[in-house]
Amino acid sequence: MSTQAAGDLWSELVGQERVVQTLKRAVAGESHAMTHAWLVTGPPGSGRSNAARAFAAALQCPRGGCGQCNECRTSLSGAHPDVTLVRTEMLSIGVDEVRDLVRRAAMSPTLGRHQVIVVEDADRVTDRGGDALLKAIEEPAPKTVWILCAPTADDVVVTIRSRCRKLALSTPSDQAVAQLLQWRDGIEPSVAAHAARAAQGHIGRARVLARNEDARNRRHAVLQIPGKLVSVGACLTAADNLVKAAAEEAAKATAEMDAAERAKLEEALGFGTKGARPRQAAAALKELEEQQKARAKRFQRDALDRVLTELTTFYRDVLALQTGAISAPMPAQALHSGMDADQGPQLINGEIRNQLEREARGSTPERTLCHIDAIIACREALETNVAPLLAMEALLLELGEGR
């Protein structure tokens, strides 16, 4: 990772030097470097949103992205009048919201050099929303720049991605993420190395694990699940506990937002005003409740997805031991420093090596691959709105089979 100053717009884009240089050339106005529509892709946690926000800020900055001026600060925070940041907490971005963005995109800049629209969840745009977005990208206003973000190009409608310049981010190395946690967040090297390895390149997840002991404890509890699936009853109980825990986590995360949104809506409708009889109040409140339920559903699904990710790392380690890809214990120096780039494959969950070795001895590589396939199937089931409890029960029953 380069030793950039903390105020540098690009400093948190660890391991993305090629992408940063491409964006800097576009900001500088080099020949054929700039275009009106960009599609930024990359695995979760690789920094898609950070790249998009940094690019938006640099486009407004009179010095090309100093990170210190008012234009940079307001662009990054969403307060700049010519930068619109869109990140949904719902399951999708509908056509009405896209039409609002299209109207905004057609406006001339009020202060900055460009009208910049950043859509951090372009993969969640509905089909009708995609139709509205396509027309705006095909016929852009002269100073408008669209920056769309998605996990992969295939997650965006083909007609839209074909009209965007694609910019693919890679998964940053564990060492780069650990170094970022140390200089940005002041995390101790051993904790930073452990969090980076556990997060597997997901910078946001690594930060949570490094700073939150409860998150580390929840992760450790998930890694203990495979060893506890000794009966049908144990599998069903574990599934129920996971779904309830995810629901509780979602409720805790959304409670404050829900209350603030309801209070704001009630104030707008005139609730509490003497003699006021708000029209259409019931319909407005019902619509808000439906939106909040959808958000809670997404938060719960995200929590379960983290469980599936941790289980995947567990069986990845088991398979690596079974196939001999990893044989010698991880050196203590590498375990505490995170410097494993030149030492070949290492266990993600080296702290539970004994447990992993027991699992490896009691199964076969073929069976472990079946477990990984079952996790993938569960993730796909959750994405297609299968009831979370049913999906998790099916998974844990599969993982516990043969014990």
Short mmCIF file of C-alpha atoms in Angstrom, two decimals:
data_model
loop_
_atom_site.label_atom_id
_atom_site.label_comp_id
_atom_site.label_asym_id
_atom_site.label_seq_id
_atom_site.Cartn_x
_atom_site.Cartn_y
_atom_site.Cartn_z
CA MET A 1 0.00 0.00 0.00
CA SER A 2 1.29 3.45 -0.82
CA THR A 3 2.10 5.81 2.01
CA GLN A 4 -0.45 8.51 1.23
CA ALA A 5 -1.50 11.23 3.61
CA ALA A 6 -4.66 10.64 5.57
CA GLY A 7 -6.35 13.57 3.81
CA ASP A 8 -5.69 12.22 0.31
CA LEU A 9 -8.94 11.39 -1.48
CA TRP A 10 -7.51 8.13 -2.75
CA SER A 11 -5.73 6.93 0.41
CA GLU A 12 -8.38 4.37 1.41
CA LEU A 13 -8.39 2.66 -1.99
CA VAL A 14 -5.81 0.12 -0.91
CA GLY A 15 -4.41 -2.14 -3.61
CA GLN A 16 -6.21 -0.23 -6.38
CA GLU A 17 -3.32 1.73 -7.89
CA ARG A 18 -4.35 1.05 -11.49
CA VAL A 19 -7.91 2.24 -10.87
CA VAL A 20 -6.71 5.36 -9.06
CA GLN A 21 -4.42 6.29 -11.94
CA THR A 22 -7.27 5.87 -14.43
CA LEU A 23 -9.54 8.16 -12.40
CA LYS A 24 -6.79 10.74 -11.90
CA ARG A 25 -6.21 10.90 -15.66
CA ALA A 26 -9.94 11.44 -16.19
CA VAL A 27 -10.01 14.25 -13.62
CA ALA A 28 -6.97 15.86 -15.24
CA GLY A 29 -8.77 15.89 -18.59
CA GLU A 30 -6.27 13.79 -20.47
CA SER A 31 -7.22 12.87 -24.01
CA HIS A 32 -9.92 10.15 -24.18
CA ALA A 33 -9.66 9.63 -20.41
CA MET A 34 -13.04 11.09 -19.44
CA THR A 35 -16.55 9.91 -20.26
CA HIS A 36 -20.05 10.71 -19.02
CA ALA A 37 -20.91 7.27 -17.60
CA TRP A 38 -18.79 4.92 -15.46
CA LEU A 39 -19.48 1.47 -14.06
CA VAL A 40 -17.31 0.70 -11.02
CA THR A 41 -17.32 -2.98 -10.11
CA GLY A 42 -15.55 -5.09 -7.53
CA PRO A 43 -16.17 -7.68 -4.83
CA PRO A 44 -17.93 -6.60 -1.61
CA GLY A 45 -15.70 -4.47 0.57
CA SER A 46 -13.16 -3.72 -2.16
CA GLY A 47 -13.95 -0.01 -2.08
CA ARG A 48 -16.45 0.55 -4.91
CA SER A 49 -18.32 3.28 -3.05
CA ASN A 50 -15.11 4.92 -1.82
CA ALA A 51 -13.78 5.03 -5.37
CA ALA A 52 -17.01 6.54 -6.69
CA ARG A 53 -17.17 9.18 -3.96
CA ALA A 54 -13.50 10.07 -4.34
CA PHE A 55 -13.94 10.44 -8.10
CA ALA A 56 -17.02 12.65 -7.61
CA ALA A 57 -15.11 14.85 -5.17
CA ALA A 58 -12.07 15.10 -7.43
CA LEU A 59 -14.27 16.17 -10.34
CA GLN A 60 -15.51 19.11 -8.25
CA CYS A 61 -12.18 19.98 -6.65
CA PRO A 62 -10.38 22.98 -8.20
CA ARG A 63 -7.06 21.20 -7.46
CA GLY A 64 -8.14 17.83 -8.86
CA GLY A 65 -8.74 16.04 -5.57
CA CYS A 66 -6.84 17.59 -2.67
CA GLY A 67 -9.14 16.06 -0.07
CA GLN A 68 -8.99 19.20 2.08
CA CYS A 69 -11.05 21.89 0.38
CA ASN A 70 -14.74 22.60 0.86
CA GLU A 71 -15.61 21.00 -2.47
CA CYS A 72 -13.92 17.73 -1.51
CA ARG A 73 -15.42 17.60 1.97
CA THR A 74 -18.97 18.40 0.89
CA SER A 75 -18.80 16.01 -2.07
CA LEU A 76 -17.72 13.13 0.15
CA SER A 77 -20.43 13.84 2.71
CA GLY A 78 -23.23 14.33 0.18
CA ALA A 79 -23.68 18.02 1.03
CA HIS A 80 -22.36 19.38 -2.29
CA PRO A 81 -25.28 20.72 -4.38
CA ASP A 82 -23.90 19.17 -7.57
CA VAL A 83 -23.13 15.71 -6.18
CA THR A 84 -25.96 13.26 -5.55
CA LEU A 85 -25.10 10.11 -3.57
CA VAL A 86 -27.63 7.28 -3.76
CA ARG A 87 -27.37 4.23 -1.50
CA THR A 88 -30.51 2.27 -0.82
CA GLU A 89 -31.27 0.41 2.40
CA MET A 90 -34.18 -1.30 0.66
CA LEU A 91 -34.18 -4.38 -1.53
CA SER A 92 -34.42 -2.35 -4.75
CA ILE A 93 -34.32 1.10 -6.33
CA GLY A 94 -37.63 1.75 -8.07
CA VAL A 95 -38.56 3.68 -11.15
CA ASP A 96 -39.83 6.74 -9.25
CA GLU A 97 -36.49 7.18 -7.50
CA VAL A 98 -34.61 6.74 -10.77
CA ARG A 99 -36.83 9.36 -12.47
CA ASP A 100 -35.96 11.79 -9.69
CA LEU A 101 -32.28 11.14 -10.38
CA VAL A 102 -32.80 11.64 -14.11
CA ARG A 103 -34.42 15.02 -13.46
CA ARG A 104 -31.52 15.97 -11.21
CA ALA A 105 -29.01 14.83 -13.81
CA ALA A 106 -30.57 17.11 -16.43
CA MET A 107 -29.86 20.22 -14.33
CA SER A 108 -26.82 22.39 -14.93
CA PRO A 109 -24.27 22.54 -12.13
CA THR A 110 -24.86 25.35 -9.65
CA LEU A 111 -21.38 25.58 -8.14
CA GLY A 112 -19.17 22.80 -9.47
CA ARG A 113 -17.80 21.84 -12.85
CA HIS A 114 -20.09 18.81 -13.20
CA GLN A 115 -23.43 17.46 -12.11
CA VAL A 116 -22.39 14.08 -10.64
CA ILE A 117 -24.81 11.27 -9.82
CA VAL A 118 -23.36 8.36 -7.82
CA VAL A 119 -25.53 5.24 -7.57
CA GLU A 120 -23.80 2.93 -5.08
CA ASP A 121 -26.29 0.07 -5.56
CA ALA A 122 -26.87 0.07 -9.31
CA ASP A 123 -27.43 -3.68 -9.18
CA ARG A 124 -30.62 -3.02 -7.19
CA VAL A 125 -32.27 -0.86 -9.86
CA THR A 126 -35.52 -2.51 -11.01
CA ASP A 127 -36.23 -3.29 -14.67
CA ARG A 128 -38.51 -0.24 -15.05
CA GLY A 129 -35.93 1.89 -13.27
CA GLY A 130 -33.31 0.57 -15.66
CA ASP A 131 -35.36 1.71 -18.65
CA ALA A 132 -35.53 5.24 -17.24
CA LEU A 133 -31.82 5.23 -16.42
CA LEU A 134 -30.86 3.98 -19.89
CA LYS A 135 -32.48 6.94 -21.62
CA ALA A 136 -30.62 9.39 -19.36
CA ILE A 137 -27.27 7.72 -20.05
CA GLU A 138 -27.93 7.53 -23.80
CA GLU A 139 -28.79 11.25 -23.95
CA PRO A 140 -26.73 12.86 -21.18
CA ALA A 141 -26.70 16.54 -20.32
CA PRO A 142 -23.40 18.20 -21.34
CA LYS A 143 -21.89 18.44 -17.83
CA THR A 144 -23.47 15.38 -16.21
CA VAL A 145 -21.43 12.40 -15.03
CA TRP A 146 -23.04 9.12 -13.93
CA ILE A 147 -21.03 6.82 -11.65
CA LEU A 148 -22.71 3.43 -11.13
CA CYS A 149 -21.44 0.80 -8.67
CA ALA A 150 -22.17 -2.94 -8.67
CA PRO A 151 -20.45 -6.18 -7.63
CA THR A 152 -19.98 -7.27 -11.25
CA ALA A 153 -20.84 -5.87 -14.66
CA ASP A 154 -23.30 -8.74 -15.14
CA ASP A 155 -25.36 -7.38 -12.22
CA VAL A 156 -26.31 -4.36 -14.35
CA VAL A 157 -28.64 -4.46 -17.36
CA VAL A 158 -26.62 -5.15 -20.49
CA THR A 159 -27.93 -2.07 -22.33
CA ILE A 160 -26.72 0.17 -19.50
CA ARG A 161 -23.32 -1.42 -18.93
CA SER A 162 -22.60 -1.33 -22.66
CA ARG A 163 -22.84 2.47 -22.50
CA CYS A 164 -20.53 2.86 -19.49
CA ARG A 165 -16.78 2.78 -19.15
CA LYS A 166 -16.03 -0.18 -16.90
CA LEU A 167 -13.60 0.07 -14.02
CA ALA A 168 -12.94 -3.14 -12.08
CA LEU A 169 -11.54 -3.10 -8.55
CA SER A 170 -9.66 -6.10 -7.20
CA THR A 171 -9.72 -7.66 -3.75
CA PRO A 172 -7.02 -5.94 -1.66
CA SER A 173 -4.43 -8.11 0.06
CA ASP A 174 -4.66 -8.93 3.76
CA GLN A 175 -1.45 -7.02 4.35
CA ALA A 176 -2.79 -3.87 2.65
CA VAL A 177 -6.02 -4.00 4.65
CA ALA A 178 -4.12 -4.55 7.91
CA GLN A 179 -1.90 -1.55 7.20
CA LEU A 180 -4.95 0.59 6.47
CA LEU A 181 -6.52 -0.39 9.80
CA GLN A 182 -3.31 0.51 11.60
CA TRP A 183 -2.73 4.00 10.20
CA ARG A 184 -6.37 5.02 9.73
CA ASP A 185 -7.99 3.53 12.83
CA GLY A 186 -5.05 3.08 15.16
CA ILE A 187 -5.57 -0.68 15.46
CA GLU A 188 -2.80 -2.76 17.02
CA PRO A 189 -0.87 -4.79 14.40
CA SER A 190 -1.90 -8.22 15.73
CA VAL A 191 -5.60 -7.29 15.86
CA ALA A 192 -5.42 -5.63 12.44
CA ALA A 193 -3.77 -8.70 10.91
CA HIS A 194 -6.38 -11.04 12.39
CA ALA A 195 -9.29 -8.84 11.27
CA ALA A 196 -7.88 -8.43 7.75
CA ARG A 197 -7.37 -12.17 7.34
CA ALA A 198 -10.85 -12.96 8.67
CA ALA A 199 -12.51 -10.35 6.43
CA GLN A 200 -10.78 -11.66 3.29
CA GLY A 201 -10.35 -8.31 1.60
CA HIS A 202 -13.63 -6.74 2.78
CA ILE A 203 -12.36 -3.46 4.22
CA GLY A 204 -15.59 -2.51 5.99
CA ARG A 205 -15.94 -5.93 7.59
CA ALA A 206 -12.29 -5.86 8.66
CA ARG A 207 -12.82 -2.53 10.40
CA VAL A 208 -15.87 -3.84 12.27
CA LEU A 209 -14.00 -6.94 13.42
CA ALA A 210 -10.99 -4.90 14.48
CA ARG A 211 -12.99 -2.38 16.49
CA ASN A 212 -15.88 -4.43 17.85
CA GLU A 213 -15.28 -7.30 20.25
CA ASP A 214 -18.94 -8.36 20.01
CA ALA A 215 -18.52 -8.81 16.25
CA ARG A 216 -15.44 -10.94 16.82
CA ASN A 217 -17.33 -13.05 19.37
CA ARG A 218 -20.28 -13.53 16.98
CA ARG A 219 -17.89 -14.66 14.27
CA HIS A 220 -16.21 -17.12 16.63
CA ALA A 221 -19.61 -18.52 17.60
CA VAL A 222 -20.48 -19.13 13.94
CA LEU A 223 -17.23 -21.03 13.43
CA GLN A 224 -18.22 -23.38 16.27
CA ILE A 225 -21.49 -24.37 14.57
CA PRO A 226 -20.16 -27.17 12.29
CA GLY A 227 -18.87 -29.11 15.29
CA LYS A 228 -22.25 -28.92 17.03
CA LEU A 229 -24.40 -30.36 14.22
CA VAL A 230 -24.57 -33.84 15.77
CA SER A 231 -28.31 -34.50 15.34
CA VAL A 232 -31.39 -33.32 13.46
CA GLY A 233 -32.54 -31.48 16.57
CA ALA A 234 -29.20 -29.73 16.93
CA CYS A 235 -29.33 -28.64 13.28
CA LEU A 236 -32.84 -27.22 13.58
CA THR A 237 -32.03 -25.46 16.85
CA ALA A 238 -28.90 -23.90 15.38
CA ALA A 239 -30.85 -22.67 12.35
CA ASP A 240 -33.54 -21.15 14.55
CA ASN A 241 -30.93 -19.42 16.70
CA LEU A 242 -29.15 -17.97 13.68
CA VAL A 243 -32.34 -16.59 12.13
CA LYS A 244 -33.49 -15.08 15.43
CA ALA A 245 -30.09 -13.52 16.04
CA ALA A 246 -30.11 -12.02 12.53
CA ALA A 247 -33.61 -10.62 13.09
CA GLU A 248 -32.56 -9.10 16.41
CA GLU A 249 -29.47 -7.58 14.83
CA ALA A 250 -31.60 -6.08 12.05
CA ALA A 251 -34.15 -4.71 14.53
CA LYS A 252 -31.43 -3.12 16.62
CA ALA A 253 -29.82 -1.55 13.55
CA THR A 254 -33.08 -0.10 12.19
CA ALA A 255 -34.98 0.88 15.36
CA GLU A 256 -33.54 4.38 15.61
CA MET A 257 -33.97 5.06 11.90
CA ASP A 258 -37.57 3.78 11.97
CA ALA A 259 -38.50 6.02 14.90
CA ALA A 260 -36.90 9.10 13.34
CA GLU A 261 -38.62 8.50 9.98
CA ARG A 262 -42.02 8.03 11.60
CA ALA A 263 -41.65 11.16 13.71
CA LYS A 264 -40.63 13.17 10.65
CA LEU A 265 -43.59 11.88 8.64
CA GLU A 266 -46.07 12.53 11.44
CA GLU A 267 -44.77 16.08 11.73
CA ALA A 268 -45.15 16.59 7.98
CA LEU A 269 -48.69 15.23 8.13
CA GLY A 270 -49.60 17.60 10.94
CA PHE A 271 -49.93 15.06 13.73
CA GLY A 272 -50.11 16.74 17.12
CA THR A 273 -51.49 19.97 15.71
CA LYS A 274 -54.65 20.98 17.50
CA GLY A 275 -57.70 20.24 15.41
CA ALA A 276 -55.64 18.82 12.55
CA ARG A 277 -57.17 15.96 10.55
CA PRO A 278 -54.43 14.79 8.21
CA ARG A 279 -55.63 13.52 4.87
CA GLN A 280 -54.29 10.23 3.56
CA ALA A 281 -52.35 9.84 6.83
CA ALA A 282 -53.15 6.14 7.16
CA ALA A 283 -51.94 5.41 3.62
CA ALA A 284 -48.73 7.39 4.13
CA LEU A 285 -47.97 5.64 7.41
CA LYS A 286 -48.70 2.24 5.89
CA GLU A 287 -46.34 2.95 3.00
CA LEU A 288 -43.63 3.97 5.45
CA GLU A 289 -44.14 0.80 7.47
CA GLU A 290 -43.82 -1.32 4.33
CA GLN A 291 -40.57 0.43 3.41
CA GLN A 292 -39.22 -0.10 6.90
CA LYS A 293 -40.14 -3.79 6.81
CA ALA A 294 -38.29 -4.13 3.50
CA ARG A 295 -35.24 -2.47 5.01
CA ALA A 296 -35.33 -4.75 8.06
CA LYS A 297 -35.60 -7.71 5.70
CA ARG A 298 -32.48 -6.60 3.85
CA PHE A 299 -30.59 -6.08 7.11
CA GLN A 300 -31.57 -9.56 8.28
CA ARG A 301 -30.52 -11.08 4.97
CA ASP A 302 -27.19 -9.24 5.16
CA ALA A 303 -26.63 -10.61 8.66
CA LEU A 304 -27.32 -14.16 7.47
CA ASP A 305 -25.05 -13.59 4.48
CA ARG A 306 -22.22 -12.82 6.89
CA VAL A 307 -22.92 -16.14 8.62
CA LEU A 308 -22.69 -17.92 5.27
CA THR A 309 -19.42 -16.16 4.50
CA GLU A 310 -17.89 -17.28 7.80
CA LEU A 311 -19.04 -20.87 7.20
CA THR A 312 -17.50 -20.74 3.74
CA THR A 313 -14.12 -19.74 5.21
CA PHE A 314 -14.41 -22.67 7.65
CA TYR A 315 -14.91 -25.26 4.93
CA ARG A 316 -12.36 -23.59 2.67
CA ASP A 317 -9.80 -24.17 5.42
CA VAL A 318 -10.96 -27.76 5.89
CA LEU A 319 -10.62 -28.45 2.17
CA ALA A 320 -7.16 -26.87 2.11
CA LEU A 321 -6.04 -29.23 4.89
CA GLN A 322 -7.62 -32.26 3.24
CA THR A 323 -5.96 -31.64 -0.11
CA GLY A 324 -2.58 -30.75 1.36
CA ALA A 325 -2.70 -27.17 0.06
CA ILE A 326 -1.90 -26.19 3.65
CA SER A 327 0.14 -28.55 5.77
CA ALA A 328 2.54 -26.74 8.10
CA PRO A 329 1.17 -24.53 10.89
CA MET A 330 1.23 -20.82 10.17
CA PRO A 331 4.45 -19.25 11.52
CA ALA A 332 3.88 -17.15 14.62
CA GLN A 333 5.47 -14.13 12.98
CA ALA A 334 3.06 -14.26 10.05
CA LEU A 335 0.09 -14.86 12.34
CA HIS A 336 0.80 -11.65 14.24
CA SER A 337 2.07 -9.45 11.44
CA GLY A 338 -0.27 -10.42 8.62
CA MET A 339 2.71 -10.62 6.24
CA ASP A 340 1.78 -13.82 4.43
CA ALA A 341 2.07 -12.72 0.81
CA ASP A 342 5.20 -14.77 0.14
CA GLN A 343 4.37 -17.82 2.25
CA GLY A 344 1.75 -19.46 0.07
CA PRO A 345 -1.80 -20.38 1.11
CA GLN A 346 -2.62 -19.93 4.79
CA LEU A 347 -5.58 -20.77 6.99
CA ILE A 348 -8.13 -18.01 7.28
CA ASN A 349 -9.14 -19.30 10.70
CA GLY A 350 -5.77 -20.34 12.07
CA GLU A 351 -6.89 -19.68 15.64
CA ILE A 352 -9.14 -22.78 15.49
CA ARG A 353 -6.68 -25.02 13.65
CA ASN A 354 -7.30 -28.01 15.95
CA GLN A 355 -11.02 -27.86 15.21
CA LEU A 356 -10.36 -27.59 11.47
CA GLU A 357 -8.04 -30.59 11.56
CA ARG A 358 -10.65 -32.70 13.38
CA GLU A 359 -13.20 -31.78 10.73
CA ALA A 360 -10.73 -32.58 7.95
CA ARG A 361 -9.94 -36.01 9.38
CA GLY A 362 -13.61 -36.89 9.84
CA SER A 363 -14.68 -36.12 6.27
CA THR A 364 -13.47 -36.21 2.68
CA PRO A 365 -12.66 -33.48 0.16
CA GLU A 366 -15.72 -34.52 -1.85
CA ARG A 367 -17.95 -34.12 1.18
CA THR A 368 -16.43 -30.74 2.00
CA LEU A 369 -17.12 -29.54 -1.54
CA CYS A 370 -20.75 -30.62 -1.07
CA HIS A 371 -20.88 -28.48 2.08
CA ILE A 372 -19.57 -25.46 0.16
CA ASP A 373 -22.13 -26.08 -2.59
CA ALA A 374 -24.87 -26.20 0.06
CA ILE A 375 -23.78 -22.80 1.39
CA ILE A 376 -23.92 -21.35 -2.13
CA ALA A 377 -27.40 -22.85 -2.62
CA CYS A 378 -28.55 -21.31 0.66
CA ARG A 379 -27.31 -17.89 -0.38
CA GLU A 380 -29.17 -18.20 -3.69
CA ALA A 381 -32.33 -19.29 -1.86
CA LEU A 382 -32.19 -16.23 0.39
CA GLU A 383 -31.74 -13.99 -2.64
CA THR A 384 -34.91 -15.45 -4.19
CA ASN A 385 -36.91 -14.71 -1.02
CA VAL A 386 -37.11 -18.22 0.40
CA ALA A 387 -38.09 -17.95 4.06
CA PRO A 388 -34.84 -17.51 6.03
CA LEU A 389 -35.66 -20.26 8.52
CA LEU A 390 -36.36 -22.81 5.80
CA ALA A 391 -33.16 -21.90 3.94
CA MET A 392 -30.99 -22.13 7.05
CA GLU A 393 -32.60 -25.39 8.21
CA ALA A 394 -31.93 -26.99 4.83
CA LEU A 395 -28.31 -25.82 4.96
CA LEU A 396 -27.51 -26.98 8.48
CA LEU A 397 -29.19 -30.34 7.93
CA GLU A 398 -26.92 -30.80 4.91
CA LEU A 399 -23.85 -29.74 6.88
CA GLY A 400 -24.73 -32.12 9.70
CA GLU A 401 -25.49 -35.12 7.51
CA GLY A 402 -23.32 -38.14 8.20
CA ARG A 403 -22.19 -37.11 11.66
#
